[in-house]
């Protein structure tokens, strides 16, 4: 149903973003392999640009309030490319959290409605952690 609402470029963008996340995950699992991390970063950023468009991507990344996150995220990518993957990924994760932190409450609220993941998020220990970021901070 959701795939029917997306055009071809957005579908390709979702696949490219997924491959980027795949390469990032396995780059970390392969002891911070520089080539896999660099390829994953390239695919992730390209996929996001394909999904939401070039103008919206640049408008998102270069908002005045998100410039710290953007500089850390892109700086982390450059540091990974230079050859310091662990330090680059730490800086990149900090930038990612600053950039996409506004979406975490929406993500948690969506995950709570899923059949398998929802009951796991309702466990007392996990519920205490996710309540800080969950439904009470939704922008709607």
PDB file of N, CA and C in Angstrom, residues 74-132:
ATOM      1  N   UNK A  74      28.545  15.064   8.313  1.00  0.00           N
ATOM      2  CA  UNK A  74      29.395  15.115   7.124  1.00  0.00           C
ATOM      3  C   UNK A  74      30.876  15.073   7.488  1.00  0.00           C
ATOM      4  N   UNK A  75      31.246  15.695   8.602  1.00  0.00           N
ATOM      5  CA  UNK A  75      32.631  15.612   9.070  1.00  0.00           C
ATOM      6  C   UNK A  75      33.018  14.198   9.446  1.00  0.00           C
ATOM      7  N   UNK A  76      32.092  13.457  10.044  1.00  0.00           N
ATOM      8  CA  UNK A  76      32.355  12.057  10.366  1.00  0.00           C
ATOM      9  C   UNK A  76      32.572  11.224   9.117  1.00  0.00           C
ATOM     10  N   UNK A  77      31.803  11.513   8.062  1.00  0.00           N
ATOM     11  CA  UNK A  77      31.994  10.809   6.793  1.00  0.00           C
ATOM     12  C   UNK A  77      33.384  11.095   6.243  1.00  0.00           C
ATOM     13  N   UNK A  78      33.812  12.354   6.301  1.00  0.00           N
ATOM     14  CA  UNK A  78      35.148  12.717   5.805  1.00  0.00           C
ATOM     15  C   UNK A  78      36.231  12.032   6.635  1.00  0.00           C
ATOM     16  N   UNK A  79      36.059  11.976   7.947  1.00  0.00           N
ATOM     17  CA  UNK A  79      37.060  11.329   8.806  1.00  0.00           C
ATOM     18  C   UNK A  79      37.129   9.833   8.515  1.00  0.00           C
ATOM     19  N   UNK A  80      35.983   9.199   8.227  1.00  0.00           N
ATOM     20  CA  UNK A  80      35.995   7.785   7.830  1.00  0.00           C
ATOM     21  C   UNK A  80      36.768   7.621   6.528  1.00  0.00           C
ATOM     22  N   UNK A  81      36.545   8.515   5.576  1.00  0.00           N
ATOM     23  CA  UNK A  81      37.251   8.434   4.295  1.00  0.00           C
ATOM     24  C   UNK A  81      38.747   8.679   4.444  1.00  0.00           C
ATOM     25  N   UNK A  82      39.127   9.530   5.390  1.00  0.00           N
ATOM     26  CA  UNK A  82      40.551   9.797   5.616  1.00  0.00           C
ATOM     27  C   UNK A  82      41.259   8.563   6.156  1.00  0.00           C
ATOM     28  N   UNK A  83      40.564   7.776   6.953  1.00  0.00           N
ATOM     29  CA  UNK A  83      41.185   6.550   7.447  1.00  0.00           C
ATOM     30  C   UNK A  83      41.063   6.316   8.931  1.00  0.00           C
ATOM     31  N   UNK A  84      40.256   7.089   9.629  1.00  0.00           N
ATOM     32  CA  UNK A  84      40.006   6.879  11.045  1.00  0.00           C
ATOM     33  C   UNK A  84      38.547   6.497  11.235  1.00  0.00           C
ATOM     34  N   UNK A  85      38.196   5.247  10.952  1.00  0.00           N
ATOM     35  CA  UNK A  85      36.775   4.879  10.938  1.00  0.00           C
ATOM     36  C   UNK A  85      36.090   4.908  12.297  1.00  0.00           C
ATOM     37  N   UNK A  86      36.782   4.538  13.367  1.00  0.00           N
ATOM     38  CA  UNK A  86      36.127   4.509  14.683  1.00  0.00           C
ATOM     39  C   UNK A  86      35.785   5.930  15.134  1.00  0.00           C
ATOM     40  N   UNK A  87      36.732   6.819  15.051  1.00  0.00           N
ATOM     41  CA  UNK A  87      36.485   8.209  15.448  1.00  0.00           C
ATOM     42  C   UNK A  87      35.435   8.841  14.530  1.00  0.00           C
ATOM     43  N   UNK A  88      35.545   8.559  13.229  1.00  0.00           N
ATOM     44  CA  UNK A  88      34.579   9.091  12.275  1.00  0.00           C
ATOM     45  C   UNK A  88      33.167   8.617  12.553  1.00  0.00           C
ATOM     46  N   UNK A  89      33.005   7.348  12.897  1.00  0.00           N
ATOM     47  CA  UNK A  89      31.666   6.819  13.180  1.00  0.00           C
ATOM     48  C   UNK A  89      31.100   7.399  14.472  1.00  0.00           C
ATOM     49  N   UNK A  90      31.941   7.637  15.464  1.00  0.00           N
ATOM     50  CA  UNK A  90      31.460   8.244  16.710  1.00  0.00           C
ATOM     51  C   UNK A  90      30.944   9.657  16.428  1.00  0.00           C
ATOM     52  N   UNK A  91      31.707  10.428  15.676  1.00  0.00           N
ATOM     53  CA  UNK A  91      31.284  11.783  15.322  1.00  0.00           C
ATOM     54  C   UNK A  91      30.042  11.740  14.442  1.00  0.00           C
ATOM     55  N   UNK A  92      30.008  10.785  13.532  1.00  0.00           N
ATOM     56  CA  UNK A  92      28.867  10.650  12.630  1.00  0.00           C
ATOM     57  C   UNK A  92      27.590  10.274  13.387  1.00  0.00           C
ATOM     58  N   UNK A  93      27.695   9.394  14.362  1.00  0.00           N
ATOM     59  CA  UNK A  93      26.530   9.005  15.166  1.00  0.00           C
ATOM     60  C   UNK A  93      26.013  10.196  15.960  1.00  0.00           C
ATOM     61  N   UNK A  94      26.929  10.999  16.509  1.00  0.00           N
ATOM     62  CA  UNK A  94      26.514  12.213  17.212  1.00  0.00           C
ATOM     63  C   UNK A  94      25.751  13.144  16.274  1.00  0.00           C
ATOM     64  N   UNK A  95      26.270  13.327  15.063  1.00  0.00           N
ATOM     65  CA  UNK A  95      25.591  14.162  14.078  1.00  0.00           C
ATOM     66  C   UNK A  95      24.251  13.586  13.651  1.00  0.00           C
ATOM     67  N   UNK A  96      24.187  12.259  13.501  1.00  0.00           N
ATOM     68  CA  UNK A  96      22.941  11.591  13.108  1.00  0.00           C
ATOM     69  C   UNK A  96      21.862  11.810  14.166  1.00  0.00           C
ATOM     70  N   UNK A  97      22.239  11.679  15.425  1.00  0.00           N
ATOM     71  CA  UNK A  97      21.268  11.882  16.504  1.00  0.00           C
ATOM     72  C   UNK A  97      20.792  13.330  16.525  1.00  0.00           C
ATOM     73  N   UNK A  98      21.704  14.273  16.302  1.00  0.00           N
ATOM     74  CA  UNK A  98      21.305  15.681  16.258  1.00  0.00           C
ATOM     75  C   UNK A  98      20.421  15.986  15.055  1.00  0.00           C
ATOM     76  N   UNK A  99      20.690  15.347  13.928  1.00  0.00           N
ATOM     77  CA  UNK A  99      19.893  15.599  12.725  1.00  0.00           C
ATOM     78  C   UNK A  99      18.520  14.956  12.789  1.00  0.00           C
ATOM     79  N   UNK A 100      18.483  13.687  13.152  1.00  0.00           N
ATOM     80  CA  UNK A 100      17.251  12.913  13.050  1.00  0.00           C
ATOM     81  C   UNK A 100      16.593  12.653  14.397  1.00  0.00           C
ATOM     82  N   UNK A 101      17.025  13.317  15.447  1.00  0.00           N
ATOM     83  CA  UNK A 101      16.453  13.112  16.777  1.00  0.00           C
ATOM     84  C   UNK A 101      14.986  13.484  16.871  1.00  0.00           C
ATOM     85  N   UNK A 102      14.542  14.411  16.036  1.00  0.00           N
ATOM     86  CA  UNK A 102      13.128  14.805  16.058  1.00  0.00           C
ATOM     87  C   UNK A 102      12.206  13.684  15.584  1.00  0.00           C
ATOM     88  N   UNK A 103      12.754  12.718  14.845  1.00  0.00           N
ATOM     89  CA  UNK A 103      11.938  11.634  14.303  1.00  0.00           C
ATOM     90  C   UNK A 103      11.826  10.445  15.257  1.00  0.00           C
ATOM     91  N   UNK A 104      12.633  10.400  16.313  1.00  0.00           N
ATOM     92  CA  UNK A 104      12.610   9.263  17.218  1.00  0.00           C
ATOM     93  C   UNK A 104      11.266   9.059  17.905  1.00  0.00           C
ATOM     94  N   UNK A 105      10.579  10.108  18.376  1.00  0.00           N
ATOM     95  CA  UNK A 105       9.258   9.879  18.984  1.00  0.00           C
ATOM     96  C   UNK A 105       8.256   9.268  18.007  1.00  0.00           C
ATOM     97  N   UNK A 106       8.304   9.687  16.758  1.00  0.00           N
ATOM     98  CA  UNK A 106       7.406   9.129  15.744  1.00  0.00           C
ATOM     99  C   UNK A 106       7.747   7.669  15.492  1.00  0.00           C
ATOM    100  N   UNK A 107       9.040   7.367  15.437  1.00  0.00           N
ATOM    101  CA  UNK A 107       9.487   5.986  15.229  1.00  0.00           C
ATOM    102  C   UNK A 107       9.045   5.084  16.377  1.00  0.00           C
ATOM    103  N   UNK A 108       9.207   5.537  17.602  1.00  0.00           N
ATOM    104  CA  UNK A 108       8.816   4.731  18.760  1.00  0.00           C
ATOM    105  C   UNK A 108       7.306   4.528  18.790  1.00  0.00           C
ATOM    106  N   UNK A 109       6.544   5.567  18.486  1.00  0.00           N
ATOM    107  CA  UNK A 109       5.079   5.434  18.463  1.00  0.00           C
ATOM    108  C   UNK A 109       4.650   4.451  17.387  1.00  0.00           C
ATOM    109  N   UNK A 110       5.313   4.453  16.253  1.00  0.00           N
ATOM    110  CA  UNK A 110       4.992   3.505  15.185  1.00  0.00           C
ATOM    111  C   UNK A 110       5.379   2.093  15.586  1.00  0.00           C
ATOM    112  N   UNK A 111       6.542   1.925  16.201  1.00  0.00           N
ATOM    113  CA  UNK A 111       6.981   0.587  16.621  1.00  0.00           C
ATOM    114  C   UNK A 111       6.071   0.009  17.703  1.00  0.00           C
ATOM    115  N   UNK A 112       5.497   0.853  18.537  1.00  0.00           N
ATOM    116  CA  UNK A 112       4.592   0.367  19.583  1.00  0.00           C
ATOM    117  C   UNK A 112       3.304  -0.221  19.018  1.00  0.00           C
ATOM    118  N   UNK A 113       2.980   0.115  17.797  1.00  0.00           N
ATOM    119  CA  UNK A 113       1.759  -0.404  17.174  1.00  0.00           C
ATOM    120  C   UNK A 113       1.990  -1.703  16.403  1.00  0.00           C
ATOM    121  N   UNK A 114       3.236  -2.129  16.267  1.00  0.00           N
ATOM    122  CA  UNK A 114       3.540  -3.363  15.544  1.00  0.00           C
ATOM    123  C   UNK A 114       3.267  -4.571  16.424  1.00  0.00           C
ATOM    124  N   UNK A 115       2.853  -5.690  15.817  1.00  0.00           N
ATOM    125  CA  UNK A 115       2.453  -6.860  16.609  1.00  0.00           C
ATOM    126  C   UNK A 115       3.563  -7.458  17.475  1.00  0.00           C
ATOM    127  N   UNK A 116       4.766  -7.643  16.963  1.00  0.00           N
ATOM    128  CA  UNK A 116       5.814  -8.314  17.730  1.00  0.00           C
ATOM    129  C   UNK A 116       6.611  -7.316  18.557  1.00  0.00           C
ATOM    130  N   UNK A 117       6.924  -6.172  17.979  1.00  0.00           N
ATOM    131  CA  UNK A 117       7.784  -5.198  18.639  1.00  0.00           C
ATOM    132  C   UNK A 117       7.021  -4.439  19.726  1.00  0.00           C
ATOM    133  N   UNK A 118       5.738  -4.184  19.523  1.00  0.00           N
ATOM    134  CA  UNK A 118       4.929  -3.436  20.489  1.00  0.00           C
ATOM    135  C   UNK A 118       4.956  -4.023  21.887  1.00  0.00           C
ATOM    136  N   UNK A 119       4.662  -5.324  22.037  1.00  0.00           N
ATOM    137  CA  UNK A 119       4.725  -5.914  23.387  1.00  0.00           C
ATOM    138  C   UNK A 119       6.127  -5.873  24.000  1.00  0.00           C
ATOM    139  N   UNK A 120       7.167  -5.956  23.162  1.00  0.00           N
ATOM    140  CA  UNK A 120       8.523  -5.838  23.704  1.00  0.00           C
ATOM    141  C   UNK A 120       8.788  -4.440  24.252  1.00  0.00           C
ATOM    142  N   UNK A 121       8.273  -3.436  23.572  1.00  0.00           N
ATOM    143  CA  UNK A 121       8.457  -2.067  24.047  1.00  0.00           C
ATOM    144  C   UNK A 121       7.612  -1.769  25.279  1.00  0.00           C
ATOM    145  N   UNK A 122       6.615  -2.622  25.563  1.00  0.00           N
ATOM    146  CA  UNK A 122       5.780  -2.440  26.751  1.00  0.00           C
ATOM    147  C   UNK A 122       6.342  -3.126  27.992  1.00  0.00           C
ATOM    148  N   UNK A 123       7.455  -3.842  27.853  1.00  0.00           N
ATOM    149  CA  UNK A 123       8.099  -4.429  29.026  1.00  0.00           C
ATOM    150  C   UNK A 123       8.555  -3.303  29.949  1.00  0.00           C
ATOM    151  N   UNK A 124       8.453  -3.512  31.277  1.00  0.00           N
ATOM    152  CA  UNK A 124       8.695  -2.402  32.223  1.00  0.00           C
ATOM    153  C   UNK A 124      10.044  -1.679  32.044  1.00  0.00           C
ATOM    154  N   UNK A 125      11.133  -2.415  31.874  1.00  0.00           N
ATOM    155  CA  UNK A 125      12.452  -1.771  31.756  1.00  0.00           C
ATOM    156  C   UNK A 125      12.543  -0.940  30.473  1.00  0.00           C
ATOM    157  N   UNK A 126      12.059  -1.507  29.385  1.00  0.00           N
ATOM    158  CA  UNK A 126      12.132  -0.825  28.100  1.00  0.00           C
ATOM    159  C   UNK A 126      11.125   0.319  28.065  1.00  0.00           C
ATOM    160  N   UNK A 127       9.978   0.112  28.668  1.00  0.00           N
ATOM    161  CA  UNK A 127       8.939   1.160  28.698  1.00  0.00           C
ATOM    162  C   UNK A 127       9.455   2.418  29.397  1.00  0.00           C
ATOM    163  N   UNK A 128      10.218   2.242  30.483  1.00  0.00           N
ATOM    164  CA  UNK A 128      10.773   3.393  31.191  1.00  0.00           C
ATOM    165  C   UNK A 128      11.713   4.194  30.293  1.00  0.00           C
ATOM    166  N   UNK A 129      12.495   3.505  29.466  1.00  0.00           N
ATOM    167  CA  UNK A 129      13.416   4.189  28.564  1.00  0.00           C
ATOM    168  C   UNK A 129      12.679   4.891  27.425  1.00  0.00           C
ATOM    169  N   UNK A 130      11.703   4.199  26.844  1.00  0.00           N
ATOM    170  CA  UNK A 130      11.029   4.756  25.671  1.00  0.00           C
ATOM    171  C   UNK A 130       9.975   5.796  26.019  1.00  0.00           C
ATOM    172  N   UNK A 131       9.517   5.836  27.257  1.00  0.00           N
ATOM    173  CA  UNK A 131       8.533   6.854  27.628  1.00  0.00           C
ATOM    174  C   UNK A 131       9.102   8.265  27.515  1.00  0.00           C
ATOM    175  N   UNK A 132      10.403   8.396  27.670  1.00  0.00           N
ATOM    176  CA  UNK A 132      11.027   9.715  27.532  1.00  0.00           C
ATOM    177  C   UNK A 132      10.956  10.228  26.100  1.00  0.00           C
TER     178      UNK A 132
END
